[in-house]
XYZ file of C-alpha atoms in Angstrom:
761
model
C 75.016 115.327 100.239
C 71.945 113.423 99.065
C 71.171 109.741 99.582
C 72.792 108.725 96.302
C 76.043 110.516 97.145
C 75.949 108.985 100.616
C 75.661 105.457 99.221
C 78.440 105.996 96.681
C 80.805 107.353 99.319
C 79.963 104.641 101.837
C 80.559 101.981 99.194
C 84.134 103.179 98.694
C 85.030 102.380 102.315
C 85.710 98.634 102.496
C 86.466 98.293 106.210
C 83.167 96.516 106.910
C 83.748 93.862 104.258
C 84.700 90.518 105.812
C 88.173 88.992 105.622
C 88.873 86.626 102.729
C 88.537 83.601 105.029
C 85.022 84.541 106.138
C 83.922 85.391 102.595
C 85.198 82.006 101.346
C 83.367 80.117 104.091
C 79.989 78.876 102.760
C 78.282 79.839 106.044
C 80.511 82.868 106.728
C 82.090 81.892 110.016
C 83.630 84.897 111.789
C 87.098 83.362 111.456
C 88.746 86.542 112.703
C 86.729 86.546 115.926
C 87.077 82.785 116.336
C 90.880 82.935 116.096
C 91.084 86.011 118.330
C 89.247 84.137 121.077
C 91.500 81.095 120.667
C 94.646 83.246 120.660
C 93.504 84.659 123.985
C 92.964 81.192 125.413
C 89.192 81.707 125.564
C 88.073 78.298 124.352
C 84.430 78.604 125.342
C 84.327 82.054 123.725
C 85.781 80.607 120.524
C 83.147 77.877 120.496
C 80.443 80.492 121.064
C 81.688 82.427 118.012
C 81.731 79.183 116.029
C 78.258 78.138 117.165
C 76.799 81.554 116.306
C 77.249 80.919 112.578
C 77.844 77.205 112.113
C 74.929 74.799 112.640
C 75.630 71.476 114.372
C 79.074 72.782 115.346
C 80.332 69.646 117.094
C 79.812 67.721 113.849
C 80.806 70.340 111.297
C 83.884 71.423 113.269
C 85.314 67.927 112.901
C 84.662 67.386 109.185
C 84.782 70.853 107.575
C 87.039 70.944 104.495
C 88.095 74.501 105.492
C 87.981 76.392 102.142
C 88.863 79.461 104.226
C 92.404 78.204 104.663
C 93.212 78.423 100.942
C 92.598 82.188 100.887
C 94.160 83.069 104.256
C 96.159 86.305 103.951
C 98.811 84.945 106.303
C 100.138 82.854 103.399
C 101.527 86.102 101.933
C 103.855 86.284 104.945
C 104.615 82.707 105.896
C 102.056 79.917 105.883
C 98.280 80.070 106.043
C 96.642 79.609 109.441
C 95.688 75.943 109.856
C 92.065 76.855 110.449
C 90.612 73.390 109.905
C 92.786 71.825 112.587
C 91.945 74.694 114.958
C 88.222 74.079 114.410
C 88.711 70.411 115.320
C 90.743 71.382 118.369
C 88.115 73.847 119.529
C 85.095 71.521 119.284
C 87.147 68.767 120.862
C 88.745 70.667 123.739
C 86.208 73.361 124.632
C 83.498 72.547 127.118
C 80.393 72.756 124.904
C 77.910 73.620 127.632
C 74.272 74.278 126.854
C 73.909 76.305 123.634
C 72.000 79.516 124.049
C 68.948 79.316 121.826
C 67.083 82.612 121.561
C 63.373 82.207 122.080
C 61.514 82.547 118.806
C 57.743 82.847 118.607
C 56.341 79.743 116.981
C 54.857 80.246 113.544
C 51.771 78.436 112.357
C 53.603 76.967 109.390
C 54.844 73.394 109.058
C 57.791 72.204 106.977
C 58.730 68.667 105.998
C 62.327 67.649 105.427
C 62.905 64.388 103.606
C 66.348 63.017 104.407
C 68.350 63.361 107.611
C 71.711 63.738 105.936
C 73.797 66.811 106.651
C 71.920 69.198 104.337
C 68.546 68.026 105.676
C 69.645 68.374 109.297
C 70.999 71.880 108.655
C 67.786 72.912 106.916
C 65.765 71.548 109.853
C 68.039 73.373 112.316
C 67.723 76.752 110.579
C 63.969 76.462 110.014
C 63.349 75.498 113.642
C 65.445 78.482 114.761
C 63.158 80.667 112.639
C 60.107 79.365 114.517
C 58.732 76.815 112.034
C 57.457 73.400 113.082
C 59.745 70.909 111.343
C 59.405 67.159 110.797
C 62.337 65.179 109.386
C 61.640 61.902 107.561
C 64.593 59.514 107.255
C 64.615 56.145 105.536
C 67.408 54.778 107.736
C 66.972 53.816 111.357
C 69.068 56.760 112.533
C 69.731 60.314 111.350
C 73.082 61.372 109.895
C 73.283 59.740 106.483
C 76.867 59.604 105.185
C 78.163 61.174 108.404
C 78.362 57.623 109.764
C 80.940 56.781 107.099
C 83.457 59.369 108.328
C 84.996 57.144 110.981
C 85.137 57.121 114.763
C 88.626 58.661 114.920
C 87.348 61.855 113.244
C 83.631 61.932 114.042
C 82.579 59.679 116.927
C 79.062 58.302 116.597
C 78.105 59.708 119.995
C 78.657 63.232 118.624
C 76.229 62.592 115.772
C 73.647 61.318 118.243
C 74.211 64.218 120.667
C 73.845 66.885 117.970
C 70.738 65.321 116.394
C 69.225 64.852 119.847
C 69.847 68.542 120.449
C 67.664 69.267 117.392
C 64.784 67.660 119.254
C 65.249 70.321 121.895
C 64.565 72.874 119.205
C 61.239 71.194 118.511
C 62.358 69.245 115.450
C 60.474 65.955 115.138
C 62.633 63.097 113.788
C 60.894 60.150 112.073
C 63.521 57.513 111.245
C 62.565 54.429 109.238
C 60.232 56.433 107.014
C 60.956 56.132 103.305
C 59.676 58.770 100.921
C 57.782 57.135 98.060
C 56.979 54.020 100.092
C 55.878 55.024 103.598
C 54.845 58.528 102.680
C 54.359 60.129 99.268
C 55.453 63.522 98.065
C 51.797 64.343 97.422
C 50.994 63.629 101.074
C 53.825 65.875 102.224
C 52.578 68.555 99.840
C 49.115 68.251 101.343
C 50.064 68.124 105.014
C 52.922 70.653 105.063
C 53.311 74.224 103.868
C 56.707 73.547 102.271
C 58.970 70.563 101.619
C 62.721 70.148 101.385
C 64.108 67.031 99.734
C 67.613 66.442 101.057
C 67.893 62.837 99.938
C 70.980 60.704 99.500
C 72.464 59.414 96.259
C 70.171 56.996 94.352
C 67.083 58.102 96.227
C 65.112 59.071 93.135
C 63.697 56.185 91.065
C 64.103 53.670 93.908
C 61.759 55.716 96.019
C 59.155 56.379 93.368
C 60.455 59.915 92.665
C 61.071 61.444 89.275
C 64.392 63.125 90.072
C 64.452 64.898 86.739
C 61.264 66.713 87.574
C 62.660 67.776 90.922
C 65.940 69.241 89.772
C 66.112 72.816 91.122
C 64.884 75.374 88.644
C 67.327 77.884 90.118
C 70.498 76.721 91.908
C 70.399 79.973 93.893
C 67.052 79.154 95.542
C 66.869 75.320 95.168
C 63.217 75.707 94.149
C 61.889 72.884 91.952
C 59.238 72.930 89.269
C 56.772 71.848 91.951
C 55.295 74.718 93.982
C 56.567 74.791 97.568
C 59.052 71.953 97.018
C 62.777 72.559 97.262
C 65.469 69.986 96.558
C 69.120 69.360 97.343
C 71.190 66.635 98.894
C 73.568 64.198 97.237
C 70.696 62.810 95.175
C 71.422 65.731 92.878
C 75.147 66.342 93.505
C 76.815 63.195 94.873
C 80.292 64.806 95.029
C 79.222 67.701 97.230
C 81.577 68.399 100.159
C 80.402 68.340 103.746
C 80.665 72.111 104.079
C 78.894 72.389 100.714
C 76.034 70.335 102.169
C 75.874 72.736 105.106
C 75.600 75.641 102.665
C 72.915 73.830 100.686
C 70.781 73.189 103.770
C 71.112 76.797 104.862
C 70.231 78.046 101.358
C 67.142 75.840 101.306
C 66.005 77.066 104.733
C 66.332 80.698 103.667
C 64.371 80.051 100.457
C 61.598 78.267 102.350
C 61.399 81.085 104.886
C 61.041 83.618 102.072
C 58.536 81.449 100.231
C 56.303 81.121 103.289
C 56.476 84.864 103.905
C 55.587 85.649 100.305
C 58.920 87.435 99.816
C 61.209 87.353 96.799
C 63.266 84.182 96.565
C 66.107 85.882 94.690
C 66.480 89.421 96.057
C 69.714 90.387 97.863
C 71.387 86.985 97.819
C 74.638 87.970 96.108
C 76.694 87.382 99.265
C 75.137 84.019 100.097
C 77.654 81.213 100.022
C 81.316 81.818 99.074
C 82.147 85.129 97.385
C 85.140 87.390 96.841
C 85.613 90.102 99.445
C 86.693 93.660 98.679
C 88.552 93.992 101.975
C 92.167 95.077 101.548
C 94.723 93.926 104.093
C 98.311 95.082 103.783
C 100.928 92.400 104.402
C 104.004 94.385 103.391
C 106.393 94.465 106.307
C 104.667 91.631 108.179
C 107.218 89.159 109.549
C 106.780 85.754 107.836
C 105.886 82.968 110.271
C 105.570 79.232 109.685
C 102.589 77.284 110.960
C 102.780 75.725 114.425
C 102.998 71.961 113.924
C 101.205 69.776 116.490
C 103.513 67.322 118.197
C 100.785 64.638 118.298
C 97.725 63.845 116.232
C 96.053 67.148 116.973
C 96.690 70.491 118.627
C 97.127 70.789 122.349
C 95.690 73.878 123.986
C 99.083 75.568 124.018
C 99.798 74.714 120.381
C 96.372 75.931 119.257
C 96.790 79.231 121.089
C 100.185 79.759 119.418
C 98.848 78.930 115.961
C 95.779 81.149 116.354
C 98.102 83.926 117.481
C 99.618 84.063 113.987
C 96.330 85.428 112.608
C 96.720 88.905 111.125
C 93.201 89.876 112.247
C 92.604 91.192 108.738
C 91.115 94.624 108.296
C 91.839 97.595 106.074
C 92.072 100.799 108.171
C 94.931 101.970 105.934
C 93.771 105.562 106.398
C 93.303 105.244 110.165
C 96.827 103.830 110.564
C 98.421 106.984 109.160
C 95.975 109.686 110.305
C 95.657 110.777 113.944
C 92.434 112.616 113.111
C 90.692 109.493 111.804
C 92.039 107.435 114.696
C 90.998 110.020 117.300
C 87.309 109.614 116.478
C 87.548 105.833 116.996
C 85.954 104.724 113.785
C 86.569 104.648 110.074
C 85.348 106.615 107.029
C 82.100 104.741 106.379
C 80.908 105.546 109.894
C 82.147 109.121 109.671
C 80.393 109.712 106.350
C 77.093 108.566 107.842
C 77.607 110.850 110.876
C 78.351 113.799 108.606
C 75.288 113.071 106.468
C 73.084 112.951 109.573
C 74.694 116.156 110.871
C 73.887 117.999 107.648
C 70.310 116.703 107.708
C 69.496 118.115 111.155
C 67.233 121.153 111.013
C 66.873 121.663 114.756
C 68.875 120.132 117.567
C 72.536 119.539 118.253
C 74.980 119.054 115.403
C 77.109 116.420 117.120
C 79.456 115.876 114.167
C 80.681 119.491 114.001
C 83.922 118.540 115.719
C 84.442 115.639 113.328
C 83.861 117.878 110.319
C 86.023 120.788 111.442
C 89.059 119.001 112.856
C 90.138 117.295 109.619
C 93.309 118.769 108.106
C 91.953 118.228 104.557
C 95.432 117.037 103.574
C 94.382 114.123 101.340
C 96.674 111.488 102.875
C 93.690 109.195 103.427
C 92.906 109.214 99.710
C 96.547 108.474 98.956
C 96.620 105.273 101.019
C 93.007 104.151 100.509
C 92.680 101.286 97.985
C 89.649 103.105 96.556
C 90.947 106.669 96.855
C 88.282 107.759 99.361
C 89.121 111.303 100.491
C 87.635 112.200 103.875
C 89.108 115.665 103.430
C 86.833 116.310 100.470
C 83.856 114.974 102.437
C 84.629 117.352 105.322
C 85.381 120.279 103.014
C 82.027 119.850 101.249
C 80.247 119.563 104.594
C 81.842 122.828 105.766
C 80.726 124.607 102.604
C 77.186 123.307 103.059
C 77.122 124.278 106.736
C 78.307 127.803 106.002
C 75.801 128.163 103.186
C 72.984 126.893 105.415
C 73.964 129.053 108.393
C 74.828 126.007 110.503
C 78.572 126.626 110.986
C 79.389 127.919 114.499
C 81.215 131.245 113.947
C 83.711 130.586 116.726
C 85.423 127.651 114.990
C 87.233 129.514 112.226
C 86.807 133.109 113.355
C 90.404 133.693 114.444
C 91.899 132.222 111.263
C 89.579 134.279 109.082
C 90.430 137.466 110.970
C 94.126 136.660 110.606
C 93.589 136.228 106.867
C 91.730 139.544 106.737
C 94.707 141.202 108.440
C 97.057 139.744 105.815
C 94.871 141.115 103.043
C 94.444 144.482 104.719
C 96.435 147.709 104.564
C 98.987 146.770 107.211
C 100.451 143.891 105.201
C 99.034 143.599 101.687
C 101.353 144.932 98.992
C 101.390 144.036 95.281
C 103.929 145.888 93.125
C 106.236 145.520 90.183
C 109.961 146.007 90.645
C 110.900 149.690 91.113
C 110.893 151.578 87.820
C 108.474 149.139 86.116
C 104.736 148.981 85.645
C 104.765 145.291 84.742
C 107.102 142.391 85.401
C 108.067 138.987 84.056
C 108.079 137.397 87.520
C 106.038 137.894 90.676
C 107.348 136.642 94.038
C 104.565 135.387 96.325
C 106.169 134.463 99.675
C 102.889 133.790 101.498
C 101.624 135.204 104.766
C 103.073 132.432 106.953
C 106.682 132.761 105.783
C 106.340 136.534 106.057
C 105.107 136.160 109.629
C 107.572 133.470 110.673
C 110.850 134.653 109.098
C 110.396 137.991 107.286
C 114.171 138.348 106.883
C 114.055 135.346 104.532
C 111.516 137.144 102.372
C 113.911 140.099 102.133
C 116.815 137.865 101.128
C 114.832 135.711 98.693
C 113.372 138.773 96.976
C 116.817 140.335 96.638
C 118.164 137.051 95.241
C 115.379 136.825 92.645
C 115.877 140.423 91.508
C 119.574 139.693 91.058
C 119.113 136.419 89.178
C 116.070 136.908 86.940
C 115.537 139.284 84.046
C 112.400 141.128 83.007
C 111.606 142.491 86.450
C 110.502 140.744 89.639
C 107.491 142.074 91.485
C 106.303 141.084 94.934
C 102.879 140.185 96.289
C 102.372 140.280 100.035
C 99.007 138.841 100.993
C 97.225 135.598 101.891
C 96.342 133.159 99.107
C 92.921 132.552 100.695
C 93.533 129.009 101.931
C 91.945 129.667 105.374
C 88.682 130.763 103.740
C 88.700 127.694 101.467
C 89.371 125.435 104.445
C 86.628 127.102 106.484
C 84.027 126.578 103.755
C 83.709 130.338 103.205
C 83.407 129.973 99.440
C 82.274 133.527 98.745
C 85.176 135.028 100.702
C 87.646 132.715 98.994
C 86.392 133.422 95.470
C 86.501 137.155 96.088
C 90.142 136.887 97.153
C 91.110 134.705 94.182
C 89.422 137.136 91.801
C 91.429 139.979 93.332
C 94.693 138.034 92.941
C 93.908 137.314 89.294
C 93.132 140.976 88.673
C 96.405 142.067 90.285
C 98.309 139.454 88.264
C 96.766 140.742 85.044
C 97.570 144.363 85.911
C 101.243 143.378 86.316
C 101.345 141.864 82.820
C 100.515 138.242 83.728
C 103.946 137.369 85.150
C 105.136 133.930 86.163
C 104.350 133.554 89.890
C 107.193 132.259 92.058
C 105.625 130.670 95.128
C 107.448 129.939 98.380
C 104.561 128.311 100.266
C 103.341 124.840 99.153
C 99.781 125.620 100.265
C 99.744 128.791 98.165
C 101.068 126.769 95.229
C 98.263 124.225 95.626
C 95.578 126.949 95.903
C 96.831 128.753 92.784
C 97.238 125.569 90.760
C 93.648 124.563 91.447
C 92.024 128.000 91.169
C 94.101 130.126 88.780
C 94.048 128.255 85.470
C 96.346 129.705 82.853
C 98.775 131.188 85.391
C 102.400 130.095 85.036
C 103.505 128.801 88.459
C 106.893 127.728 89.759
C 108.099 127.001 93.284
C 110.894 129.100 94.786
C 112.856 125.861 95.272
C 112.829 125.078 91.569
C 114.200 128.554 90.889
C 117.036 128.008 93.387
C 117.678 124.609 91.816
C 117.851 125.994 88.269
C 119.446 129.407 88.845
C 121.999 128.382 91.461
C 122.343 129.049 95.174
C 123.480 132.326 96.734
C 127.013 132.445 98.075
C 127.947 132.652 101.701
C 126.513 129.411 103.072
C 128.322 128.272 106.207
C 127.002 124.859 107.193
C 128.982 122.139 108.957
C 130.182 119.432 106.505
C 127.760 116.518 106.148
C 125.068 118.234 108.225
C 122.431 115.510 108.777
C 118.839 116.483 108.137
C 115.593 114.664 107.505
C 113.243 116.188 104.951
C 109.689 116.848 106.011
C 107.514 117.237 102.930
C 104.580 119.584 103.155
C 101.280 117.781 102.628
C 100.352 120.401 100.012
C 103.333 119.169 97.931
C 102.010 115.614 97.910
C 101.439 115.638 94.155
C 104.285 118.018 93.272
C 107.204 115.718 92.464
C 109.086 118.567 90.759
C 108.950 120.714 93.883
C 109.982 117.864 96.173
C 112.871 116.875 93.896
C 114.155 120.456 93.735
C 114.147 120.661 97.540
C 116.346 117.584 97.794
C 118.761 118.759 95.124
C 119.134 122.109 96.889
C 119.916 120.316 100.146
C 122.515 118.122 98.453
C 124.193 121.168 96.902
C 124.331 122.708 100.345
C 126.365 119.676 101.442
C 123.668 118.164 103.651
C 123.344 114.455 104.346
C 119.673 114.008 103.480
C 117.462 111.413 105.167
C 113.905 110.487 104.282
C 111.079 110.151 106.812
C 108.750 107.178 107.077
C 105.969 109.338 105.697
C 107.183 111.645 102.977
C 106.625 112.384 99.327
C 103.149 111.346 98.257
C 102.455 110.093 101.802
C 103.452 113.310 103.557
C 101.623 113.985 106.821
C 100.070 117.297 107.826
C 101.633 119.339 110.641
C 98.255 119.950 112.300
C 97.624 123.426 110.874
C 96.148 122.453 107.506
C 92.382 122.572 107.263
C 92.468 124.777 110.408
C 92.745 121.699 112.633
C 94.772 123.784 115.090
C 91.722 125.961 115.842
C 89.072 123.211 115.863
C 91.026 120.741 118.021
C 94.300 122.120 119.446
C 95.065 118.952 121.417
C 94.757 116.781 118.320
C 96.889 119.215 116.326
C 99.547 118.895 119.024
C 99.562 115.108 118.773
C 99.810 115.338 114.989
C 102.851 117.628 115.219
C 104.442 115.361 117.824
C 104.050 112.351 115.563
C 105.488 114.259 112.636
C 108.582 115.167 114.623
C 109.104 111.810 116.332
C 110.419 109.830 113.384
C 113.926 111.285 113.107
C 116.837 111.969 115.435
C 118.308 114.380 112.883
C 117.116 117.959 112.528
C 114.015 118.230 110.386
C 114.085 120.582 107.425
C 110.934 121.651 105.657
C 109.929 124.197 103.043
C 106.636 125.194 104.663
C 106.885 127.969 107.272
C 103.931 126.728 109.284
C 105.270 123.160 109.351
C 108.556 124.494 110.732
C 106.832 126.600 113.346
C 104.523 123.767 114.402
C 107.516 121.464 114.888
C 109.368 124.164 116.805
C 106.355 124.721 119.057
C 106.566 121.055 120.095
C 110.265 121.258 120.964
C 111.635 119.601 117.797
C 114.812 121.003 116.240
C 113.571 122.124 112.847
C 114.570 124.444 110.051
C 113.035 126.125 107.083
C 114.974 125.433 103.895
C 115.730 129.145 103.621
C 117.543 128.929 106.968
C 120.067 126.682 105.236
C 120.094 128.453 101.876
C 121.189 131.616 103.649
C 123.728 129.781 105.797
C 122.079 129.871 109.189
C 121.765 126.965 111.580
C 118.472 128.168 112.990
C 117.152 124.847 114.252
C 116.510 126.359 117.670
C 114.504 129.303 116.327
C 111.305 129.394 118.380
C 107.765 129.449 117.108
C 106.985 133.192 116.805
C 103.334 132.911 117.845
C 100.383 134.752 116.368
C 101.106 138.212 117.755
C 104.663 138.277 116.457
C 103.566 136.926 113.081
C 101.338 139.935 112.618
C 104.014 142.304 113.798
C 106.511 140.670 111.436
C 104.185 141.020 108.464
C 103.496 144.678 109.136
C 107.197 145.434 109.611
C 108.106 143.497 106.452
C 105.809 145.674 104.386
C 107.191 148.881 105.902
C 110.763 147.694 105.394
C 110.247 146.701 101.741
C 108.565 150.014 100.968
C 111.395 151.876 102.623
C 114.377 149.857 101.352
C 113.178 148.781 97.874
C 110.852 151.568 96.798
C 112.293 154.348 98.960
C 108.993 155.202 100.587
C 108.999 156.166 104.258
C 106.131 154.636 106.195
C 105.395 155.474 109.797
C 105.006 152.674 112.296
C 101.700 151.982 113.921
C 102.645 153.867 117.089
C 101.395 151.060 119.291
C 101.408 151.235 123.062
C 104.488 149.520 124.476
C 103.602 146.319 126.306
C 105.699 144.229 128.633
C 104.431 140.639 128.653
C 105.886 137.847 130.759
C 106.674 134.668 128.707
C 104.182 132.643 130.761
C 101.424 135.174 130.082
C 102.419 135.290 126.406
C 102.060 131.486 126.221
C 98.603 131.739 127.755
C 97.647 134.389 125.217
C 98.904 132.135 122.407
C 96.802 129.215 123.648
C 93.767 131.482 123.994
C 94.358 133.069 120.553
C 94.722 136.548 122.039
C 97.012 138.886 120.127
C 99.180 141.611 121.582
C 97.273 144.111 119.460
C 93.999 142.887 121.044
C 95.494 143.612 124.460
C 96.649 147.033 123.221
C 93.119 147.851 122.102
C 91.672 146.915 125.489
C 94.210 149.011 127.408
C 93.901 151.920 124.998
C 90.107 151.875 125.327
C 90.301 151.668 129.124
C 92.852 154.468 129.458
C 90.998 156.717 127.010
C 87.504 156.246 128.465
C 88.365 155.473 132.075
C 86.145 152.410 131.771
C 88.179 150.050 133.985
C 88.048 148.395 137.384
C 90.640 149.157 140.046
C 91.633 145.861 141.632
C 94.201 147.456 143.927
C 96.444 150.483 143.789
C 97.975 150.669 140.302
C 96.399 147.397 139.098
C 93.459 147.431 136.697
C 91.001 145.096 134.972
C 89.409 146.230 131.720
C 87.399 144.767 128.876
C 86.685 145.702 125.267
C 84.876 144.056 122.328
C 86.635 145.228 119.143
C 85.354 142.256 117.100
C 83.050 139.322 117.856
C 85.075 138.528 120.987
C 85.150 140.300 124.349
C 88.695 140.604 125.697
C 89.630 141.110 129.356
C 93.065 142.287 130.485
C 94.658 142.667 133.902
C 97.492 145.198 133.753
C 99.650 147.691 135.597
C 100.890 151.049 134.348
C 104.639 151.484 133.779
C 106.549 154.699 133.169
C 106.681 154.083 129.395
C 103.968 151.477 128.809
C 102.021 148.751 130.552
C 102.738 145.390 132.217
C 100.264 142.690 131.147
C 99.425 140.332 134.032
C 96.682 138.210 132.458
C 94.358 138.113 129.462
C 91.336 136.038 128.561
C 88.409 136.216 126.158
C 84.875 134.962 125.561
C 82.045 135.403 123.074
C 79.446 136.646 125.530
C 78.298 140.223 125.080
C 77.926 142.493 128.091
C 74.420 143.934 127.899
C 73.948 147.673 127.616
C 77.304 148.240 125.871
C 78.084 149.006 122.264
């Protein structure tokens, strides 16, 4: 991706936008962090969060009009958090301590502030923090202006004096009893200072020899006046301004003066200054409504404040992370991931640290479904894989096994595309998919026989892989070659309607074979009627697991449910189904890139229901079965078998099943005898077979090693009758420990690596 694409994608992730309360606050207090500290009983920590953003916190915390409270998301589930009262409680009950003022190098610029009201004091505070030398001129005998009118019960006078005295510690020079226009003129301030801020009280204009009309800000964004270097605010201009509005005004003036003295633009990048509307989405559906905690006395006690702060929802989006184990596993969110992927693609030399992030996504699209802006991390990862393959940056080991398994499915031992016997073309073409053929080949037999008996015009069959693994791996050239071959075969058979059993195959064909008439096997069963002979217990309870590839296929999902109802099942729905279906951990080749993550994904998928799970994706069923969940393929029920304890066949048996399915169909449907492969008989202990499955070692790989060793004699004798041999039939070197039996071999162990033994072919 280029920089423009990066920015557009990053902008669609809203997780880093602030909560509504912070966006509504004129000085953008981290309300979320403030309330989290209070909820944990960390009063000093809460005050530190408050002080980080809010100037003169002991004053402002007592008088803030809390505009944040009006937009609090908690009001959608109960009452808004009483943020204003919690601010007052915090500044009143926390031990203030000595504020930590970061050392700033002093700048050789001087700024005058006329008026020690709230906006003037805030401007002086912020400018002093930026390193400027600041002098505050105040007509009254003490700083604070209208703050003294608030009342002792809310804002004690000692607090005003303490906070303004603290400004002196910042280097601010206070000159009370100095009236602008009488004791000092604006021209003198202009001459002696590099910039001036007028934060005067109401009625300060004509009475002080100032032409207020000439000092009205030219731009309310910057508070700059028509006089160069002079900025104006205060209640002289807007008498009705709120206290928190005065704080915003002083901060805005300080920022403008800082930019002015640096020669920077006064207007650039100020769209999020002051209150604004956030883009952050926070879901409140399902949140238990809670009323506000009412203080028993005049203000919150510590215990009451902690309880009230604990009602905060801690607003954030993370809608995608909540439903996706992959996104959660990498401990971030899409905006961060997109930046990591961009950096990974940009590396010419060095480690590509985001390879795991890119390759372990299931590409299922659930994130886009739940994201308020439809951001699809699957598409980001898919594009990155394509670019990595094209640029020669994709490690070959990641997807090698899946691509070799696909090549097997499209090779002579399994691939078969034919019209019904006696025909050269057909009206229908059954495409069961390589996974159903490998998992339950007997269902392919039965479904094909059913279709030939129900449909007219001839029903052909196509045994092969749709090419999904190549598409998922970013191998665009391999995928396009396969799709072109499928289209050619479809045309040679008279362009029949394709009946698809696998949801992933359906999705691949829908997106890449325009003009082809597609229908799911389940819709055919729904419309043509079910075969006889079903023998299920009455009211058999099942929960439907929708395949993620059927997310946008409402017709397919509806047909599945109608078939189940006709079978007499009591059908339950999962928490995540339909358009929010979750992947089983195989999609996108997650299983090969991160097996542990794929296991957690399958566990989560199977944990939501006590009833047996029924799905219409063979790999989903096998993944569930591999994790110990009672699960069925819909065809198990259609053909009257309670096969919920059917084990996951594993990769070796899948290949054997595919090869045998082809031989059986040729023999039983077309009457063609086909010899078996004549493989060496192996005896493999279940524990060793499980190890082979985890290590992606097939029985036929073991057969090749033993055959090579026995033919060439190239083997090590570990002890009498026990051998160790290796062979590199593909890009992997396999090692096998075995013993000879009378009619075959006993496999004791098998492992593999990608290192090449030097000196060997």
